[in-house]
mmCIF file of C-alpha atoms in Angstrom:
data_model
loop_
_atom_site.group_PDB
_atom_site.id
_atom_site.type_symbol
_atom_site.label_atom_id
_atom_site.label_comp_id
_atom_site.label_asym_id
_atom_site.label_seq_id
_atom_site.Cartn_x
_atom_site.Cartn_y
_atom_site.Cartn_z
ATOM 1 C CA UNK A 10 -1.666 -6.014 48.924
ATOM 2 C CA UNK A 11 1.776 -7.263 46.763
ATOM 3 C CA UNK A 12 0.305 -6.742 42.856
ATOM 4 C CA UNK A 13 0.370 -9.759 40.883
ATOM 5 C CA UNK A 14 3.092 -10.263 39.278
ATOM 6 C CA UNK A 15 2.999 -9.300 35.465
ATOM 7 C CA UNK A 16 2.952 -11.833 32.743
ATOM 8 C CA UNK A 17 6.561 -12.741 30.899
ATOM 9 C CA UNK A 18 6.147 -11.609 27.514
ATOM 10 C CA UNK A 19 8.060 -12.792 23.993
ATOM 11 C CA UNK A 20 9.409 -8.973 24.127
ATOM 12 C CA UNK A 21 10.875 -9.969 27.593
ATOM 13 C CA UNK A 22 12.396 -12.657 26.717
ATOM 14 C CA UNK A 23 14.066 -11.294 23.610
ATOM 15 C CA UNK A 24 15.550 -8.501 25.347
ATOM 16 C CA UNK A 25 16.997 -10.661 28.139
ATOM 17 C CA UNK A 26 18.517 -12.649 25.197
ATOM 18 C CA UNK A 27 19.749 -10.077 23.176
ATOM 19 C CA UNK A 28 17.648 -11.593 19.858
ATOM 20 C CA UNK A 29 14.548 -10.438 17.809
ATOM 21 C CA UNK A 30 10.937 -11.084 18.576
ATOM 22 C CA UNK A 31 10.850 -13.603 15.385
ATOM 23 C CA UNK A 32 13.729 -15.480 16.486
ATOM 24 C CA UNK A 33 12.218 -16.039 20.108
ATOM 25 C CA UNK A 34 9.184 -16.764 18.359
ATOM 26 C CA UNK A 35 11.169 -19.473 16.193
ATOM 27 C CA UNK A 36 12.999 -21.168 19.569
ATOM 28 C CA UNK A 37 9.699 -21.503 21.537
ATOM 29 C CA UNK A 38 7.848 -22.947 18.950
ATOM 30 C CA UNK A 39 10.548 -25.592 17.986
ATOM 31 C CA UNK A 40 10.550 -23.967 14.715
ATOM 32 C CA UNK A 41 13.411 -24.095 12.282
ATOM 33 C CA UNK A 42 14.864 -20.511 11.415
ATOM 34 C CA UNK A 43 17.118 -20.420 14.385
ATOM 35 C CA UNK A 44 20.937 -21.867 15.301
ATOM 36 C CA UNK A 45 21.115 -24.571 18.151
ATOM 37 C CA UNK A 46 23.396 -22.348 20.096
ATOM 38 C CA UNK A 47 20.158 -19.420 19.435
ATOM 39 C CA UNK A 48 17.900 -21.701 20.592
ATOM 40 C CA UNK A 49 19.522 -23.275 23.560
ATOM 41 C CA UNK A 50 20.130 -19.181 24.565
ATOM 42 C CA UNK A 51 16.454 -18.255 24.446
ATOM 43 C CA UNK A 52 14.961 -21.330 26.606
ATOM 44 C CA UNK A 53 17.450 -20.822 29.355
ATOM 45 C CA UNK A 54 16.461 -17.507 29.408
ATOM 46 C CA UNK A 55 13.126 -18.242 28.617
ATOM 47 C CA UNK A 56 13.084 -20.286 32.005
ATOM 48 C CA UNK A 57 15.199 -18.165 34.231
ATOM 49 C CA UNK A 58 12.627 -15.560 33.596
ATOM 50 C CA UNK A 59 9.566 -17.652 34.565
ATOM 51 C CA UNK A 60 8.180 -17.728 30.647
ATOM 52 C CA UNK A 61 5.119 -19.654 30.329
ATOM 53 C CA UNK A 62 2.721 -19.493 26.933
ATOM 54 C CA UNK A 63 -0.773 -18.077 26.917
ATOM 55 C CA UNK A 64 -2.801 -21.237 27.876
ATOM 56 C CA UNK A 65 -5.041 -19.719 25.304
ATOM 57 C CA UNK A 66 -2.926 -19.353 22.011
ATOM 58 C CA UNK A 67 -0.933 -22.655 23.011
ATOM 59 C CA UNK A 68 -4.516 -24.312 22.541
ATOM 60 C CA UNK A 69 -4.955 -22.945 19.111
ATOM 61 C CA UNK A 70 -1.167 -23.003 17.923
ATOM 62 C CA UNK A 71 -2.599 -26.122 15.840
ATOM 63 C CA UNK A 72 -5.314 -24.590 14.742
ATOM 64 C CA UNK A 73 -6.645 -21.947 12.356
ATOM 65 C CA UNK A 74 -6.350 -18.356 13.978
ATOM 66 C CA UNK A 75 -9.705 -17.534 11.765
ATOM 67 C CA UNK A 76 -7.462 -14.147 11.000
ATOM 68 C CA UNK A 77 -5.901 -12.480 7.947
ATOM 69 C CA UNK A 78 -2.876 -10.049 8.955
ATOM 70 C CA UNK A 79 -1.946 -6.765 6.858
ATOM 71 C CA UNK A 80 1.463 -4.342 8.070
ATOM 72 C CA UNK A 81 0.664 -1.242 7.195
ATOM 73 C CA UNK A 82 3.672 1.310 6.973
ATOM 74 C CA UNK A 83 2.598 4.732 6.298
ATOM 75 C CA UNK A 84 4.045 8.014 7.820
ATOM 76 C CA UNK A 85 0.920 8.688 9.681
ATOM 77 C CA UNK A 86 0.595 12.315 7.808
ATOM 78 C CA UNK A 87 -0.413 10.271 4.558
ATOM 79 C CA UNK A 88 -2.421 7.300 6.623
ATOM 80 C CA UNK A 89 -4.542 10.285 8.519
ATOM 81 C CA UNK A 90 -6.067 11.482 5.089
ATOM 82 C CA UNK A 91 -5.929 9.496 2.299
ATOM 83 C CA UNK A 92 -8.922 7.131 1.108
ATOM 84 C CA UNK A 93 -7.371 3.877 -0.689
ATOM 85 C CA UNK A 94 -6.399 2.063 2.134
ATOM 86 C CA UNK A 95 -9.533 3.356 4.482
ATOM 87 C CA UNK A 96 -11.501 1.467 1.162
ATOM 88 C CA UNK A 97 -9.263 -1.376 0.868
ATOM 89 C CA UNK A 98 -9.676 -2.424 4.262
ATOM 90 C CA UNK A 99 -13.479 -1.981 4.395
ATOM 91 C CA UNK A 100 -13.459 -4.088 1.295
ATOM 92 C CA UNK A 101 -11.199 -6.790 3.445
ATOM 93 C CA UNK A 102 -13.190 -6.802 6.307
ATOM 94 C CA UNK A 103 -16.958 -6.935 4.978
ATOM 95 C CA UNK A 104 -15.940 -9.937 3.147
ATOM 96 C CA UNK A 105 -13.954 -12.017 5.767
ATOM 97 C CA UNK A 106 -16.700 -11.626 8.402
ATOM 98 C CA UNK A 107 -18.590 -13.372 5.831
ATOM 99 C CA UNK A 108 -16.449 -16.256 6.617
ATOM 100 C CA UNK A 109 -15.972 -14.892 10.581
ATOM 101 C CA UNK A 110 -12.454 -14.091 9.666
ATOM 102 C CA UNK A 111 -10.962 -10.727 11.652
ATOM 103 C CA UNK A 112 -8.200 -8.599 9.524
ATOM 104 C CA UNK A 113 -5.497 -8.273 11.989
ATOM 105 C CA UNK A 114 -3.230 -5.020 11.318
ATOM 106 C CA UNK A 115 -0.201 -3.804 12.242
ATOM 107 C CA UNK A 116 1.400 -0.397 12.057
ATOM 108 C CA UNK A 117 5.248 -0.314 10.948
ATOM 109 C CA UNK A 118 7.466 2.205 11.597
ATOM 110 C CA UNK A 119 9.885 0.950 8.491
ATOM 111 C CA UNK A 120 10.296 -1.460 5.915
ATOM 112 C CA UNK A 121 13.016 -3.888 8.154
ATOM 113 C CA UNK A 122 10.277 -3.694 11.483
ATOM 114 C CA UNK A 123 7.611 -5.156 8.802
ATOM 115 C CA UNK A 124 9.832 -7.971 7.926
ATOM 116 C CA UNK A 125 9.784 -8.653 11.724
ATOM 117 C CA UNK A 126 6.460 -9.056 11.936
ATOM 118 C CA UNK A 127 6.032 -10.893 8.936
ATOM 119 C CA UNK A 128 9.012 -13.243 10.162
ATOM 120 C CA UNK A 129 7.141 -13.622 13.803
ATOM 121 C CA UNK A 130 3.899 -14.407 12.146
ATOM 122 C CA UNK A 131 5.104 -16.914 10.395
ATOM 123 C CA UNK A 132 6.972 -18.720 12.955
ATOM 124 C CA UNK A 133 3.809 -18.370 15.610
ATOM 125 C CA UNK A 134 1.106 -19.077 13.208
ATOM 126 C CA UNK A 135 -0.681 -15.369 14.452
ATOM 127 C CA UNK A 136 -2.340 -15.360 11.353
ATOM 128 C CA UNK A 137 -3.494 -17.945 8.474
ATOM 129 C CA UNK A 138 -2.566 -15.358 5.544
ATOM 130 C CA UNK A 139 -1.503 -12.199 4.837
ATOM 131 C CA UNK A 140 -2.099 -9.250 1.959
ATOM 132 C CA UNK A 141 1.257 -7.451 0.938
ATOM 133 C CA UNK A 142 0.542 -3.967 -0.199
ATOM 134 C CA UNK A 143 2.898 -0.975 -1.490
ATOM 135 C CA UNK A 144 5.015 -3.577 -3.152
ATOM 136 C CA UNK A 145 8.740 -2.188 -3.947
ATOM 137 C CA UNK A 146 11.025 -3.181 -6.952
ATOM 138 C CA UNK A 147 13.045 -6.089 -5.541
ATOM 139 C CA UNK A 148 10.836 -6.107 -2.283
ATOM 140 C CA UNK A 149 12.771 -8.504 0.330
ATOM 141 C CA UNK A 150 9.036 -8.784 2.038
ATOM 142 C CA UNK A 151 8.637 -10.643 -1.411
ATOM 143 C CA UNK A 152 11.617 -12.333 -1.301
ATOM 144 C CA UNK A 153 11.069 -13.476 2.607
ATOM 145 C CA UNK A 154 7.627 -14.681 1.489
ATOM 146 C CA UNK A 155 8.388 -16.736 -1.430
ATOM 147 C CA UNK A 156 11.495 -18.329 0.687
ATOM 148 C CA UNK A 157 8.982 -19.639 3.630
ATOM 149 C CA UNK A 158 5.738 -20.920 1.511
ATOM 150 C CA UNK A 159 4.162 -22.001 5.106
ATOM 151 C CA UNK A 160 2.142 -18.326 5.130
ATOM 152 C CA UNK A 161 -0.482 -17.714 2.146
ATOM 153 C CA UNK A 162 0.229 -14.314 0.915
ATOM 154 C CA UNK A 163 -1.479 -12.398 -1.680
ATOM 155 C CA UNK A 164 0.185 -9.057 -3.146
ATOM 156 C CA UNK A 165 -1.273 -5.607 -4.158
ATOM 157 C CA UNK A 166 0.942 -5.503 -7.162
ATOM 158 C CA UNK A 167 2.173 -6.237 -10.679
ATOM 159 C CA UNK A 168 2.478 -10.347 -10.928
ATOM 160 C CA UNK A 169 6.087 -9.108 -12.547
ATOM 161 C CA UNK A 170 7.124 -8.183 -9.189
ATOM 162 C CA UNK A 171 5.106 -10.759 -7.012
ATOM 163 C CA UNK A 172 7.952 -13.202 -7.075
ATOM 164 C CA UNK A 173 5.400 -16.044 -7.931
ATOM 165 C CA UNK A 174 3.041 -14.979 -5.575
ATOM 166 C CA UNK A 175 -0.740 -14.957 -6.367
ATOM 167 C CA UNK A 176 -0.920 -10.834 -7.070
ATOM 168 C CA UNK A 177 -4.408 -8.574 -7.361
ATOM 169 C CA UNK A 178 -3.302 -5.713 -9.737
ATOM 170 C CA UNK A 179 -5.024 -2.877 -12.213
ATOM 171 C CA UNK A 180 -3.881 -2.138 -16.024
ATOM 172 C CA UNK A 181 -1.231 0.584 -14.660
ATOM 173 C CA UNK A 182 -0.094 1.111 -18.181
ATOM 174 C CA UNK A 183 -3.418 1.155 -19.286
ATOM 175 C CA UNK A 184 -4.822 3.809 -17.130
ATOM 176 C CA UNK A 185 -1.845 5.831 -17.561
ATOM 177 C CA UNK A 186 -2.316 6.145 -21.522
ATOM 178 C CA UNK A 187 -6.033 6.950 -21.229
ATOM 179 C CA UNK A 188 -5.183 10.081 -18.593
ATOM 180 C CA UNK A 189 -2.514 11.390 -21.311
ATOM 181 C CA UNK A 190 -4.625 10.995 -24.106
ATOM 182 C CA UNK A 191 -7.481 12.724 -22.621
ATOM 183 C CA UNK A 192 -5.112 15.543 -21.673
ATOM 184 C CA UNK A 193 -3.551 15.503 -24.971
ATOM 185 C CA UNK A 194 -7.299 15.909 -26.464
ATOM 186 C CA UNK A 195 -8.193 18.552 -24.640
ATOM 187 C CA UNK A 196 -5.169 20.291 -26.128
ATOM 188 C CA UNK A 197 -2.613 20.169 -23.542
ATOM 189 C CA UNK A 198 1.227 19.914 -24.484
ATOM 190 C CA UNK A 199 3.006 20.566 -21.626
ATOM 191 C CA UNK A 200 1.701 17.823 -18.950
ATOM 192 C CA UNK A 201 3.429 16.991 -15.912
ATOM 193 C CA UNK A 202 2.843 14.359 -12.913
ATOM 194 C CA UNK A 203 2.927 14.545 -9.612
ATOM 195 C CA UNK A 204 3.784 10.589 -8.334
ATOM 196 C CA UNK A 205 4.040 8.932 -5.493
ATOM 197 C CA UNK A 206 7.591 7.263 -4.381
ATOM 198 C CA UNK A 207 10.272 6.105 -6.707
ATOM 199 C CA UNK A 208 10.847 2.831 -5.360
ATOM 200 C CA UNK A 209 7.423 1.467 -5.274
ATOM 201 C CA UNK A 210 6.788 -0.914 -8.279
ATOM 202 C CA UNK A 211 3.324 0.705 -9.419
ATOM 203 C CA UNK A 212 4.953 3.930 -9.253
ATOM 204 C CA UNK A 213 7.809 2.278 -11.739
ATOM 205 C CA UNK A 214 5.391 1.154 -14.536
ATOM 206 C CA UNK A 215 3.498 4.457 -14.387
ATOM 207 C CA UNK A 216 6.612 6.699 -14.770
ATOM 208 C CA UNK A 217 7.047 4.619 -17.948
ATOM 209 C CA UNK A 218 3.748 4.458 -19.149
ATOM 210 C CA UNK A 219 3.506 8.239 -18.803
ATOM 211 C CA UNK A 220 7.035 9.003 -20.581
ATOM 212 C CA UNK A 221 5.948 6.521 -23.405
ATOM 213 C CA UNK A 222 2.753 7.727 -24.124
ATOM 214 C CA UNK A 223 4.047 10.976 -23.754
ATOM 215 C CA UNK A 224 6.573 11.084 -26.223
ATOM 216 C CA UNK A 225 4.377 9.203 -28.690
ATOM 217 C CA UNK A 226 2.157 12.205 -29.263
ATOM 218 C CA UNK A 227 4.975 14.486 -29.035
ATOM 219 C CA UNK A 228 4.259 15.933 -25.363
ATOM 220 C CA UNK A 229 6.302 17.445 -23.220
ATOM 221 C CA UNK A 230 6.031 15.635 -19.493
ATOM 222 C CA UNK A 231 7.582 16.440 -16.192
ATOM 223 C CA UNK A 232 7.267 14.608 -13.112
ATOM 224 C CA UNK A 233 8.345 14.904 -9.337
ATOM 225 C CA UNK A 234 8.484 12.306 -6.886
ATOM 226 C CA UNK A 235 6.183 12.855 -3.801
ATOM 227 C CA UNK A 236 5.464 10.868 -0.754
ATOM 228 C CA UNK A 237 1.439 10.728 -0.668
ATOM 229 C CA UNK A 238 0.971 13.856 1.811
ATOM 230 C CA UNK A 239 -0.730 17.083 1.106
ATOM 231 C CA UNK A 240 2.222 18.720 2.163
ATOM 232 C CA UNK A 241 4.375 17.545 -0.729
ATOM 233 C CA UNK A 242 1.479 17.507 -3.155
ATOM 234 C CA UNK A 243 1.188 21.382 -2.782
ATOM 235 C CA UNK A 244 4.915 22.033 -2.856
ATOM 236 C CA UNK A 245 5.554 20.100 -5.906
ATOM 237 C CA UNK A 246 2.484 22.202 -7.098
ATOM 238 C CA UNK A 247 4.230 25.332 -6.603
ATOM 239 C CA UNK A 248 7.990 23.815 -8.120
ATOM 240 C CA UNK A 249 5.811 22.613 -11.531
ATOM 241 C CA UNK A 250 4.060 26.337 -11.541
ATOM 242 C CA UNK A 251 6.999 28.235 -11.032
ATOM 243 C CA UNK A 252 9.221 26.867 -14.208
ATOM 244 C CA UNK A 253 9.885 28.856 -16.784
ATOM 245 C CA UNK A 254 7.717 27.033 -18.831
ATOM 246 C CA UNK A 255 4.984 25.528 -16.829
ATOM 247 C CA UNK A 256 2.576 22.734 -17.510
ATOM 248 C CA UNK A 257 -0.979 23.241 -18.533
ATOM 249 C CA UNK A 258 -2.118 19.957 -17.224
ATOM 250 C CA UNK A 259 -1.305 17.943 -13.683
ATOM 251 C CA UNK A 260 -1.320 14.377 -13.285
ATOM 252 C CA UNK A 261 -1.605 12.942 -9.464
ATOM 253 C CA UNK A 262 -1.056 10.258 -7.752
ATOM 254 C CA UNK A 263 -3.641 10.041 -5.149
ATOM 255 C CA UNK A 264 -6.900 12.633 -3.730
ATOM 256 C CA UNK A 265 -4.967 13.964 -0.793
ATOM 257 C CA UNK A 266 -2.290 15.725 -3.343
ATOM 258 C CA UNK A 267 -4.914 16.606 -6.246
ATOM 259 C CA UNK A 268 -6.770 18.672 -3.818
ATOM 260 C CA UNK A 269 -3.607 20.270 -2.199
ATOM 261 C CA UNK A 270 -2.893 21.523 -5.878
ATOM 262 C CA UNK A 271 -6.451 23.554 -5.905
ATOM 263 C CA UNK A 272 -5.022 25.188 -2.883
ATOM 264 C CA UNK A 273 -1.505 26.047 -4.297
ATOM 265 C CA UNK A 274 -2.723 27.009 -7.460
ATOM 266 C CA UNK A 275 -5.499 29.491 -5.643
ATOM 267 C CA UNK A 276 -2.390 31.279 -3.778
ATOM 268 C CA UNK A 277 -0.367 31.354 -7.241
ATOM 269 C CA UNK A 278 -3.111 33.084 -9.111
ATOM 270 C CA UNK A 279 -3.622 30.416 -11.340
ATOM 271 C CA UNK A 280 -7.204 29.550 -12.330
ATOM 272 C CA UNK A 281 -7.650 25.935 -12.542
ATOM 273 C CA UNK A 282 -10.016 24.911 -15.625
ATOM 274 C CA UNK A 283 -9.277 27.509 -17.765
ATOM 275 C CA UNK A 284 -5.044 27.682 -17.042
ATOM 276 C CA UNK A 285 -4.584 24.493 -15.193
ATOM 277 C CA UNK A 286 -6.087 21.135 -15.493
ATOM 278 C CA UNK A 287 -5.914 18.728 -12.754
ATOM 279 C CA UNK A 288 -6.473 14.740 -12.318
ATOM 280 C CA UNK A 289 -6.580 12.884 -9.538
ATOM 281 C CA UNK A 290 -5.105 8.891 -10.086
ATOM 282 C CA UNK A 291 -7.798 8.054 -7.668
ATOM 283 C CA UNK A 292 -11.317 9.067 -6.940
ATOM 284 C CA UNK A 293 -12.800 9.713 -3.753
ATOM 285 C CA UNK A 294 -15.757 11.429 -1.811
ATOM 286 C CA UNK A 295 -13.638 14.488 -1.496
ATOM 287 C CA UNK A 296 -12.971 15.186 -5.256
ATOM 288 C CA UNK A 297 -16.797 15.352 -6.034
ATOM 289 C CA UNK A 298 -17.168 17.297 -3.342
ATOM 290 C CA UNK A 299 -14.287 20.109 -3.433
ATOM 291 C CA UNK A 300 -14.199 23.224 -5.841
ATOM 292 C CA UNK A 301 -13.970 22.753 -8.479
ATOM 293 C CA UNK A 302 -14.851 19.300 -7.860
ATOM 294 C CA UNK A 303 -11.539 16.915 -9.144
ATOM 295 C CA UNK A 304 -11.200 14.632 -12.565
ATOM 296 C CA UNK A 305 -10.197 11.446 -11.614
ATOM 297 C CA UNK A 306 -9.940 7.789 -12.815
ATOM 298 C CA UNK A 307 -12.461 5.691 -11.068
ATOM 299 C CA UNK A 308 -12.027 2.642 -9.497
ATOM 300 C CA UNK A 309 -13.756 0.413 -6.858
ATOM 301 C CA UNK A 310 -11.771 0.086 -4.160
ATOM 302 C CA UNK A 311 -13.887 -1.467 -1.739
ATOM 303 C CA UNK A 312 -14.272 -4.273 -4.480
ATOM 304 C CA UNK A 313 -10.719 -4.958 -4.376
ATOM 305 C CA UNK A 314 -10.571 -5.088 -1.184
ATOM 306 C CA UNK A 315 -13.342 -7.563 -1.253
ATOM 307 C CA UNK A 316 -11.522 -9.685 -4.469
ATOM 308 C CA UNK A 317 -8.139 -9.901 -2.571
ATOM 309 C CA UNK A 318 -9.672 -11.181 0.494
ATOM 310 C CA UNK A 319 -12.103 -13.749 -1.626
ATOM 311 C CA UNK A 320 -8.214 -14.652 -2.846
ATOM 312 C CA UNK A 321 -6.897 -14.669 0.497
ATOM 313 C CA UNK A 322 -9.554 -17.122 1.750
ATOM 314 C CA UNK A 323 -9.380 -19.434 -1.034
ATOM 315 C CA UNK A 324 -5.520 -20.074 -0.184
ATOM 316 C CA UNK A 325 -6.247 -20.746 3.228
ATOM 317 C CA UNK A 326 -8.700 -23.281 1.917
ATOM 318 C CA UNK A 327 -6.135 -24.884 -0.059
ATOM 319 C CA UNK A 328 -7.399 -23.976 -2.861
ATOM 320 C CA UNK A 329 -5.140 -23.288 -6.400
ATOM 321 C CA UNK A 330 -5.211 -19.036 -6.413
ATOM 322 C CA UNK A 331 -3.646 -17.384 -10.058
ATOM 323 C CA UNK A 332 -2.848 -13.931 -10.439
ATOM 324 C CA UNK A 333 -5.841 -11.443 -11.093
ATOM 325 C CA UNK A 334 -6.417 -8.645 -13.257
ATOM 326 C CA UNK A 335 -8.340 -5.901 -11.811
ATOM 327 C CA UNK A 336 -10.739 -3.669 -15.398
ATOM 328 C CA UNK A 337 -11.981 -0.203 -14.080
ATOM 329 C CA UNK A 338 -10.198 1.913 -16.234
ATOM 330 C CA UNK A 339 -12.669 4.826 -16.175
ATOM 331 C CA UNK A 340 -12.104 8.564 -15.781
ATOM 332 C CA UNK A 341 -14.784 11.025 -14.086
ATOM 333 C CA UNK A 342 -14.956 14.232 -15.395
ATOM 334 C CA UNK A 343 -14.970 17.101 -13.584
ATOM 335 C CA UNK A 344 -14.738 20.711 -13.133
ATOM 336 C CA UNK A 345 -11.040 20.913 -12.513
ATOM 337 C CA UNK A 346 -10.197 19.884 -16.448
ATOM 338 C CA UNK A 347 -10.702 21.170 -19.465
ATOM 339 C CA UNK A 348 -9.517 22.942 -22.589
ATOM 340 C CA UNK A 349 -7.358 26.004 -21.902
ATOM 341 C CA UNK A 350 -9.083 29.264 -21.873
ATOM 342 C CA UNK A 351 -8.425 31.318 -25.053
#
């Protein structure tokens, strides 16, 4: 028996034509976003090749797709471990089944494969919103989204850096001053952070918000850049402990690295409580659960994920959506702080 033939895909088609995924996507759909000469290209190959649309989505590209899409683009060492965006998406998706809207995802490799996706969704309609998250200091995703107004978009971040966009954000500044000045209570001079990368915006207003504070009571503050993983979270660990003169207190920016520190500290001989103190940024199962259990700043994630897709819904509705203002500024205290020993 000859096996049926297999389906022409958008992929296909692209390759034939030597053109992106988004600007096939733009041709078929008789979308603007494409030259004539583009366009003229991608139907002739389009129809050499046989290229027929999915009965199926053709009947709904009218129609809402009763989805909400999110790219995530994580190195999958971070993704594999680390609790925010395992929250965050629970949050998402136990409030748009409310409505029986699906959260579709997407993995990205990189930051210019995202755009892609973003740029095809737009031009097919896949989805009737979309949450940005991870936002960057002058994100082109941002810049993209604000250009072509057709998609709703929410963003994880700072209204500054939302372009206009309806954003979800916490007081960054504000939960970096209460972490210092519980640290500097406790007695600690020498403090130091561990973040996460340089070119994401929340990491931008917390490096200044730490510094500031800081320097206003007359601290001394380090910080190293890391990307997320446990890896990097223990070796900038063992870089802070191994100065000359090293901190008394760590700062970081998610679980994953906060409890890679116990470790590192452990093989360094350093007794965390009484030499070290560590806080996490965010809380999780796992830092009530390790020992010495973790001090952390508390917020619900799940909520947010919950408020941002409440947001996300109430575009879609046509509905006027403002920038929001997340207050859990809390910190859980734990074992792994304290007053130094002595």
């Amino acid at each position: 028996m000859v096996a049926e033939k297999m389906r022409v895909t958008i992929s296909d088609v692209a390759k034939a034509s030597g053109v992106s995924n988004s600007a096939v996507s733009y041709a078929l759909n008789g979308k603007a976003g494409v030259s004539k000469a583009t366009r003229d290209r991608v139907l002739n190959v389009a129809a050499q090749m046989g290229w027929r649309p999915n009965s199926a989505a053709k009947a709904l590209s009218n129609d809402a797709t009763n989805s909400v899409g999110l790219v995530l683009t994580y190195d999958t060492s971070v993704l594999s471990v680390e609790s925010f965006t395992t929250e965050l998406i629970a949050g998402l998706t136990s409030e748009l089944e409310k409505e029986g809207y699906s959260l579709l995802i997407r993995s990205s490799r990189n930051q210019q494969y995202e755009l892609d996706v973003i740029r095809e969704w737009i031009a097919s309609g896949a989805v009737d919103a979309m949450l940005v998250m991870n936002v960057e200091l002058d994100d082109p995703r941002i810049t993209l989204l604000k250009q072509d107004a057709r998609m709703p978009v929410v963003a994880l971040c700072n209204p500054s850096m939302a372009g206009g966009l309806p954003a979800l954000y916490d007081d960054e500044q504000a939960a970096a001053h209460l972490i210092v000045d519980y640290l500097n209570e406790l007695g600690h001079a020498r403090i130091a952070r561990v973040a996460g990368p340089e070119r994401l915006g929340h990491t931008f207003i917390r490096d200044n918000a730490f510094m500031e504070e800081a320097a206003a009571l007359g601290m001394t503050y380090s910080c190293f850049h890391a990307d997320y993983s446990p890896e990097q979270g223990r070796r900038c660990t063992e870089r802070l402990l191994s100065l000359p003169h090293p901190p008394t207190a760590i700062v970081y920016d998610n679980d994953v690295m906060a409890l890679a520190a116990l470790t590192a500290a452990k093989n360094m001989g350093v007794a965390v409580h009484d030499q070290l103190s560590i806080v996490s940024w965010d809380d999780s199962f796992m830092c009530e659960v390790s020992v010495p259990s973790i001090t952390a700043r508390r917020r619900n994630v799940v909520s947010q994920g919950q408020h941002a897709a409440r947001m996300l819904l109430d575009l879609i509705a046509g509905k006027h959506v403002g920038s929001i203002q997340e207050a859990d500024n809390e910190l859980v205290f734990r074992d792994s702080s304290g007053p130094l020993a002595g």
